[in-house]
PDB file of C-alpha atoms in Angstrom:
ATOM      1  CA  LEU J   1     -10.136  -2.418  14.845  1.00  0.00           C
ATOM      2  CA  SER J   2      -6.579  -1.542  13.875  1.00  0.00           C
ATOM      3  CA  ALA J   3      -4.539   1.677  14.473  1.00  0.00           C
ATOM      4  CA  THR J   4      -1.121   2.840  13.445  1.00  0.00           C
ATOM      5  CA  LEU J   5       1.013   5.753  14.244  1.00  0.00           C
ATOM      6  CA  SER J   6       4.095   6.716  12.426  1.00  0.00           C
ATOM      7  CA  LEU J   7       6.548   9.590  13.263  1.00  0.00           C
ATOM      8  CA  PHE J   8       9.030  10.516  10.481  1.00  0.00           C
ATOM      9  CA  SER J   9      12.110  12.711   9.829  1.00  0.00           C
ATOM     10  CA  TYR J  10      14.092  12.690   6.645  1.00  0.00           C
ATOM     11  CA  THR J  11      16.568  14.981   4.988  1.00  0.00           C
ATOM     12  CA  ILE J  12      17.074  15.418   1.135  1.00  0.00           C
ATOM     13  CA  HIS J  13      20.304  17.191   0.091  1.00  0.00           C
ATOM     14  CA  ASP J  14      20.793  18.796  -3.234  1.00  0.00           C
ATOM     15  CA  LEU J  15      17.321  19.063  -3.901  1.00  0.00           C
ATOM     16  CA  ILE J  16      16.534  19.549  -7.690  1.00  0.00           C
ATOM     17  CA  GLN J  17      14.770  22.750  -8.343  1.00  0.00           C
ATOM     18  CA  ALA J  18      13.588  24.710 -11.393  1.00  0.00           C
ATOM     19  CA  ILE J  19      15.419  28.118 -11.181  1.00  0.00           C
ATOM     20  CA  ASP J  20      14.471  31.108 -13.538  1.00  0.00           C
ATOM     21  CA  GLN J  21      17.416  32.513 -15.243  1.00  0.00           C
ATOM     22  CA  GLY J  22      15.620  35.834 -15.698  1.00  0.00           C
ATOM     23  CA  ASP J  23      14.926  35.439 -19.388  1.00  0.00           C
ATOM     24  CA  GLY J  24      11.825  33.134 -18.729  1.00  0.00           C
ATOM     25  CA  CYS J  25      14.033  30.049 -19.269  1.00  0.00           C
ATOM     26  CA  LEU J  26      14.269  27.600 -16.514  1.00  0.00           C
ATOM     27  CA  SER J  27      17.326  25.850 -15.490  1.00  0.00           C
ATOM     28  CA  TYR J  28      17.202  22.662 -13.084  1.00  0.00           C
ATOM     29  CA  VAL J  29      19.976  22.804 -10.532  1.00  0.00           C
ATOM     30  CA  ASN J  30      20.716  20.830  -7.429  1.00  0.00           C
ATOM     31  CA  SER J  31      20.378  23.494  -4.784  1.00  0.00           C
ATOM     32  CA  GLY J  32      19.736  23.328  -1.064  1.00  0.00           C
ATOM     33  CA  ASP J  33      18.567  20.970   1.496  1.00  0.00           C
ATOM     34  CA  VAL J  34      15.202  20.106   2.762  1.00  0.00           C
ATOM     35  CA  THR J  35      14.096  18.286   6.099  1.00  0.00           C
ATOM     36  CA  SER J  36      10.655  16.973   6.559  1.00  0.00           C
ATOM     37  CA  ARG J  37       9.340  15.982   9.937  1.00  0.00           C
ATOM     38  CA  GLY J  38       5.741  14.774  10.889  1.00  0.00           C
ATOM     39  CA  LEU J  39       3.347  12.189  11.789  1.00  0.00           C
ATOM     40  CA  GLU J  40       0.777  10.057  10.142  1.00  0.00           C
ATOM     41  CA  ALA J  41      -1.977   8.128  12.054  1.00  0.00           C
ATOM     42  CA  GLU J  42      -4.704   5.958  10.766  1.00  0.00           C
ATOM     43  CA  ILE J  43      -7.283   3.886  12.548  1.00  0.00           C
ATOM     44  CA  GLY J  44     -10.004   1.721  10.872  1.00  0.00           C
ATOM     45  CA  GLY J  45     -11.937  -1.438  11.064  1.00  0.00           C
ATOM     46  CA  MET J  46     -15.261  -3.363  10.162  1.00  0.00           C
ATOM     47  CA  LEU J  47     -18.608  -2.380  11.596  1.00  0.00           C
ATOM     48  CA  LYS J  48     -21.439  -4.470  10.535  1.00  0.00           C
ATOM     49  CA  GLY J  49     -19.699  -5.520   7.314  1.00  0.00           C
ATOM     50  CA  ILE J  50     -18.687  -1.970   6.491  1.00  0.00           C
ATOM     51  CA  ASP J  51     -14.946  -1.398   5.984  1.00  0.00           C
ATOM     52  CA  TRP J  52     -13.911   2.049   7.271  1.00  0.00           C
ATOM     53  CA  SER J  53     -10.731   4.001   7.906  1.00  0.00           C
ATOM     54  CA  PHE J  54      -9.790   7.514   8.870  1.00  0.00           C
ATOM     55  CA  GLY J  55      -6.235   8.829   8.471  1.00  0.00           C
ATOM     56  CA  TYR J  56      -4.500  12.141   9.366  1.00  0.00           C
ATOM     57  CA  SER J  57      -1.065  13.430   8.682  1.00  0.00           C
ATOM     58  CA  LEU J  58       0.750  16.604   9.808  1.00  0.00           C
ATOM     59  CA  VAL J  59       4.042  17.603   8.171  1.00  0.00           C
ATOM     60  CA  ASP J  60       6.524  20.496   8.920  1.00  0.00           C
ATOM     61  CA  ILE J  61       9.178  21.301   6.224  1.00  0.00           C
ATOM     62  CA  ASP J  62      12.404  23.136   6.976  1.00  0.00           C
ATOM     63  CA  MET J  63      14.322  24.328   3.898  1.00  0.00           C
ATOM     64  CA  ASP J  64      17.895  25.595   3.365  1.00  0.00           C
ATOM     65  CA  PRO J  65      17.739  29.564   2.697  1.00  0.00           C
ATOM     66  CA  SER J  66      19.380  28.721  -0.762  1.00  0.00           C
ATOM     67  CA  ALA J  67      16.377  26.534  -1.768  1.00  0.00           C
ATOM     68  CA  SER J  68      13.083  28.094  -2.849  1.00  0.00           C
ATOM     69  CA  SER J  69      10.083  27.545  -0.521  1.00  0.00           C
ATOM     70  CA  PRO J  70       7.995  24.344  -1.000  1.00  0.00           C
ATOM     71  CA  MET J  71       5.104  24.802  -3.113  1.00  0.00           C
ATOM     72  CA  SER J  72       1.660  23.136  -3.194  1.00  0.00           C
ATOM     73  CA  PHE J  73       2.570  21.018  -0.163  1.00  0.00           C
ATOM     74  CA  PRO J  74      -0.107  20.538   2.435  1.00  0.00           C
ATOM     75  CA  GLU J  75       0.627  21.049   6.011  1.00  0.00           C
ATOM     76  CA  THR J  76      -2.235  18.593   6.976  1.00  0.00           C
ATOM     77  CA  THR J  77      -4.130  15.958   5.188  1.00  0.00           C
ATOM     78  CA  ALA J  78      -6.955  13.746   6.383  1.00  0.00           C
ATOM     79  CA  ASN J  79      -9.072  11.050   4.491  1.00  0.00           C
ATOM     80  CA  LEU J  80     -12.210   9.204   5.348  1.00  0.00           C
ATOM     81  CA  LYS J  81     -12.914   5.870   3.613  1.00  0.00           C
ATOM     82  CA  VAL J  82     -15.941   3.829   3.671  1.00  0.00           C
ATOM     83  CA  LEU J  83     -16.434   0.518   1.799  1.00  0.00           C
ATOM     84  CA  ILE J  84     -19.892  -1.007   1.771  1.00  0.00           C
ATOM     85  CA  PRO J  85     -20.229  -4.477   0.146  1.00  0.00           C
ATOM     86  CA  PHE J  86     -23.569  -5.577  -1.408  1.00  0.00           C
ATOM     87  CA  GLY J  87     -25.111  -7.968  -3.806  1.00  0.00           C
ATOM     88  CA  GLY J  88     -23.623 -11.087  -2.079  1.00  0.00           C
ATOM     89  CA  ARG J  89     -20.218  -9.368  -1.872  1.00  0.00           C
ATOM     90  CA  ASN J  90     -19.995  -9.030  -5.666  1.00  0.00           C
ATOM     91  CA  LEU J  91     -20.330  -5.317  -5.563  1.00  0.00           C
ATOM     92  CA  THR J  92     -18.596  -2.654  -3.282  1.00  0.00           C
ATOM     93  CA  LEU J  93     -19.620   0.959  -3.103  1.00  0.00           C
ATOM     94  CA  GLY J  94     -16.781   3.150  -2.039  1.00  0.00           C
ATOM     95  CA  LEU J  95     -16.828   6.835  -0.522  1.00  0.00           C
ATOM     96  CA  ILE J  96     -13.508   8.414   0.066  1.00  0.00           C
ATOM     97  CA  SER J  97     -13.191  11.924   1.293  1.00  0.00           C
ATOM     98  CA  HIS J  98      -9.981  13.647   1.207  1.00  0.00           C
ATOM     99  CA  TYR J  99      -9.084  16.938   3.318  1.00  0.00           C
ATOM    100  CA  ILE J 100      -5.990  18.819   1.700  1.00  0.00           C
ATOM    101  CA  GLY J 101      -4.772  21.491   4.130  1.00  0.00           C
ATOM    102  CA  ARG J 102      -3.452  24.862   3.020  1.00  0.00           C
ATOM    103  CA  ARG J 103      -0.711  24.964   0.579  1.00  0.00           C
ATOM    104  CA  LYS J 104       1.769  27.611  -0.407  1.00  0.00           C
ATOM    105  CA  THR J 105       2.043  29.209  -3.873  1.00  0.00           C
ATOM    106  CA  LYS J 106       4.933  30.470  -5.774  1.00  0.00           C
ATOM    107  CA  LEU J 107       3.941  34.149  -4.746  1.00  0.00           C
ATOM    108  CA  ASN J 108       4.036  33.005  -1.114  1.00  0.00           C
ATOM    109  CA  THR J 109       0.399  33.244  -0.702  1.00  0.00           C
ATOM    110  CA  TYR J 110      -1.815  30.383   0.686  1.00  0.00           C
ATOM    111  CA  LEU J 111      -4.620  28.313  -0.866  1.00  0.00           C
ATOM    112  CA  LYS J 112      -7.379  27.355   1.506  1.00  0.00           C
ATOM    113  CA  GLY J 113      -7.859  23.876   2.551  1.00  0.00           C
ATOM    114  CA  ILE J 114     -10.385  21.783   0.612  1.00  0.00           C
ATOM    115  CA  ILE J 115     -12.464  18.681   0.896  1.00  0.00           C
ATOM    116  CA  VAL J 116     -12.820  16.537  -2.260  1.00  0.00           C
ATOM    117  CA  THR J 117     -15.002  13.374  -2.350  1.00  0.00           C
ATOM    118  CA  ASP J 118     -15.076  10.603  -4.678  1.00  0.00           C
ATOM    119  CA  LEU J 119     -17.585   7.755  -5.016  1.00  0.00           C
ATOM    120  CA  ALA J 120     -16.807   4.338  -6.800  1.00  0.00           C
ATOM    121  CA  LEU J 121     -18.885   1.267  -7.458  1.00  0.00           C
ATOM    122  CA  TYR J 122     -16.716  -1.805  -8.122  1.00  0.00           C
ATOM    123  CA  SER J 123     -17.414  -5.413  -9.087  1.00  0.00           C
ATOM    124  CA  ARG J 124     -14.623  -8.131  -9.507  1.00  0.00           C
ATOM    125  CA  CYS J 125     -16.831 -11.021 -10.036  1.00  0.00           C
ATOM    126  CA  LEU J 126     -17.881 -10.782 -13.650  1.00  0.00           C
ATOM    127  CA  PRO J 127     -17.706 -13.401 -16.080  1.00  0.00           C
ATOM    128  CA  PHE J 128     -14.329 -14.269 -18.103  1.00  0.00           C
ATOM    129  CA  ASN J 129     -12.430 -12.845 -15.052  1.00  0.00           C
ATOM    130  CA  CYS J 130     -13.421  -9.271 -15.776  1.00  0.00           C
ATOM    131  CA  SER J 131     -13.937  -6.465 -13.261  1.00  0.00           C
ATOM    132  CA  LEU J 132     -15.805  -3.375 -13.545  1.00  0.00           C
ATOM    133  CA  SER J 133     -15.369   0.189 -11.973  1.00  0.00           C
ATOM    134  CA  ILE J 134     -17.315   3.057 -12.165  1.00  0.00           C
ATOM    135  CA  SER J 135     -15.995   6.190 -10.402  1.00  0.00           C
ATOM    136  CA  ALA J 136     -17.197   9.671  -9.817  1.00  0.00           C
ATOM    137  CA  ASN J 137     -14.521  12.000  -8.637  1.00  0.00           C
ATOM    138  CA  ASN J 138     -15.004  15.131  -7.032  1.00  0.00           C
ATOM    139  CA  VAL J 139     -18.888  14.344  -6.575  1.00  0.00           C
ATOM    140  CA  PHE J 140     -19.680  17.518  -4.830  1.00  0.00           C
ATOM    141  CA  ASN J 141     -17.968  19.760  -7.538  1.00  0.00           C
ATOM    142  CA  ALA J 142     -15.551  21.455  -5.244  1.00  0.00           C
ATOM    143  CA  ASN J 143     -13.857  24.533  -6.845  1.00  0.00           C
ATOM    144  CA  HIS J 144     -10.308  23.120  -6.449  1.00  0.00           C
ATOM    145  CA  VAL J 145      -7.003  24.811  -7.407  1.00  0.00           C
ATOM    146  CA  GLU J 146      -3.384  23.781  -6.937  1.00  0.00           C
ATOM    147  CA  SER J 147      -0.254  25.875  -6.936  1.00  0.00           C
ATOM    148  CA  ALA J 148       1.439  26.182 -10.215  1.00  0.00           C
ATOM    149  CA  GLY J 149       5.223  25.661 -10.542  1.00  0.00           C
ATOM    150  CA  PRO J 150       7.748  28.027 -11.881  1.00  0.00           C
ATOM    151  CA  GLU J 151       7.166  26.731 -15.446  1.00  0.00           C
ATOM    152  CA  HIS J 152       3.605  28.171 -15.464  1.00  0.00           C
ATOM    153  CA  ILE J 153       2.681  31.959 -15.753  1.00  0.00           C
ATOM    154  CA  GLN J 154      -0.468  31.787 -13.537  1.00  0.00           C
ATOM    155  CA  GLU J 155      -0.158  31.224  -9.711  1.00  0.00           C
ATOM    156  CA  THR J 156      -2.827  28.401  -9.569  1.00  0.00           C
ATOM    157  CA  LEU J 157      -4.085  25.817 -11.845  1.00  0.00           C
ATOM    158  CA  PRO J 158      -7.753  24.784 -11.762  1.00  0.00           C
ATOM    159  CA  GLN J 159      -8.237  21.019 -10.981  1.00  0.00           C
ATOM    160  CA  ASP J 160     -11.029  18.738 -12.346  1.00  0.00           C
ATOM    161  CA  LYS J 161     -14.644  19.391 -11.584  1.00  0.00           C
ATOM    162  CA  CYS J 162     -16.953  16.375 -11.258  1.00  0.00           C
ATOM    163  CA  ARG J 163     -15.681  13.548 -13.485  1.00  0.00           C
ATOM    164  CA  LEU J 164     -17.086  10.163 -14.366  1.00  0.00           C
ATOM    165  CA  SER J 165     -14.877   7.335 -15.418  1.00  0.00           C
ATOM    166  CA  VAL J 166     -15.549   3.630 -16.325  1.00  0.00           C
ATOM    167  CA  ARG J 167     -13.016   1.036 -16.301  1.00  0.00           C
ATOM    168  CA  VAL J 168     -13.118  -2.708 -17.386  1.00  0.00           C
ATOM    169  CA  SER J 169     -10.321  -4.814 -16.788  1.00  0.00           C
ATOM    170  CA  TRP J 170      -9.754  -8.513 -17.878  1.00  0.00           C
ATOM    171  CA  GLY J 171      -7.388 -10.759 -16.082  1.00  0.00           C
ATOM    172  CA  TYR J 172      -5.711 -13.453 -17.988  1.00  0.00           C
ATOM    173  CA  HIS J 173      -4.845 -16.765 -16.108  1.00  0.00           C
ATOM    174  CA  LYS J 174      -3.570 -20.036 -17.459  1.00  0.00           C
TER     175      LYS J 174
END
């Protein structure tokens, strides 16, 4: 069993921001300061051969009044990861769920928190030093949007529904 706890505080001066010039054109300027404070915690371990972890973060952002408010930055996030080896440890099945807390839009409304779950099957012991990964992202087809930036007309951007990807990689070794 292992656990970590991190506290942080950092300040960025002259944050680069896209500013609408009033004619629909954006200009990027160094404007305002932002300070971010928060905590991150994670606990994990092995239980009967199953690797697991749970993480959580909480962030508070203070911005200089001359800066625009932070968009699409979640106040809280959490994740749960479970990795199950099988087939003589040649295969690993992974389940990863992410909670993304409420986020502010450019119109100062808030998007609700959402849970997105991914599933993956991974093998790294194939012939010729190859590995295979099959991933299903957003397996429960969560209706997920993110805040759009000032370069977009709409307030939110729809994100991917359930998506399947296959990846084969080859490692060359002398």
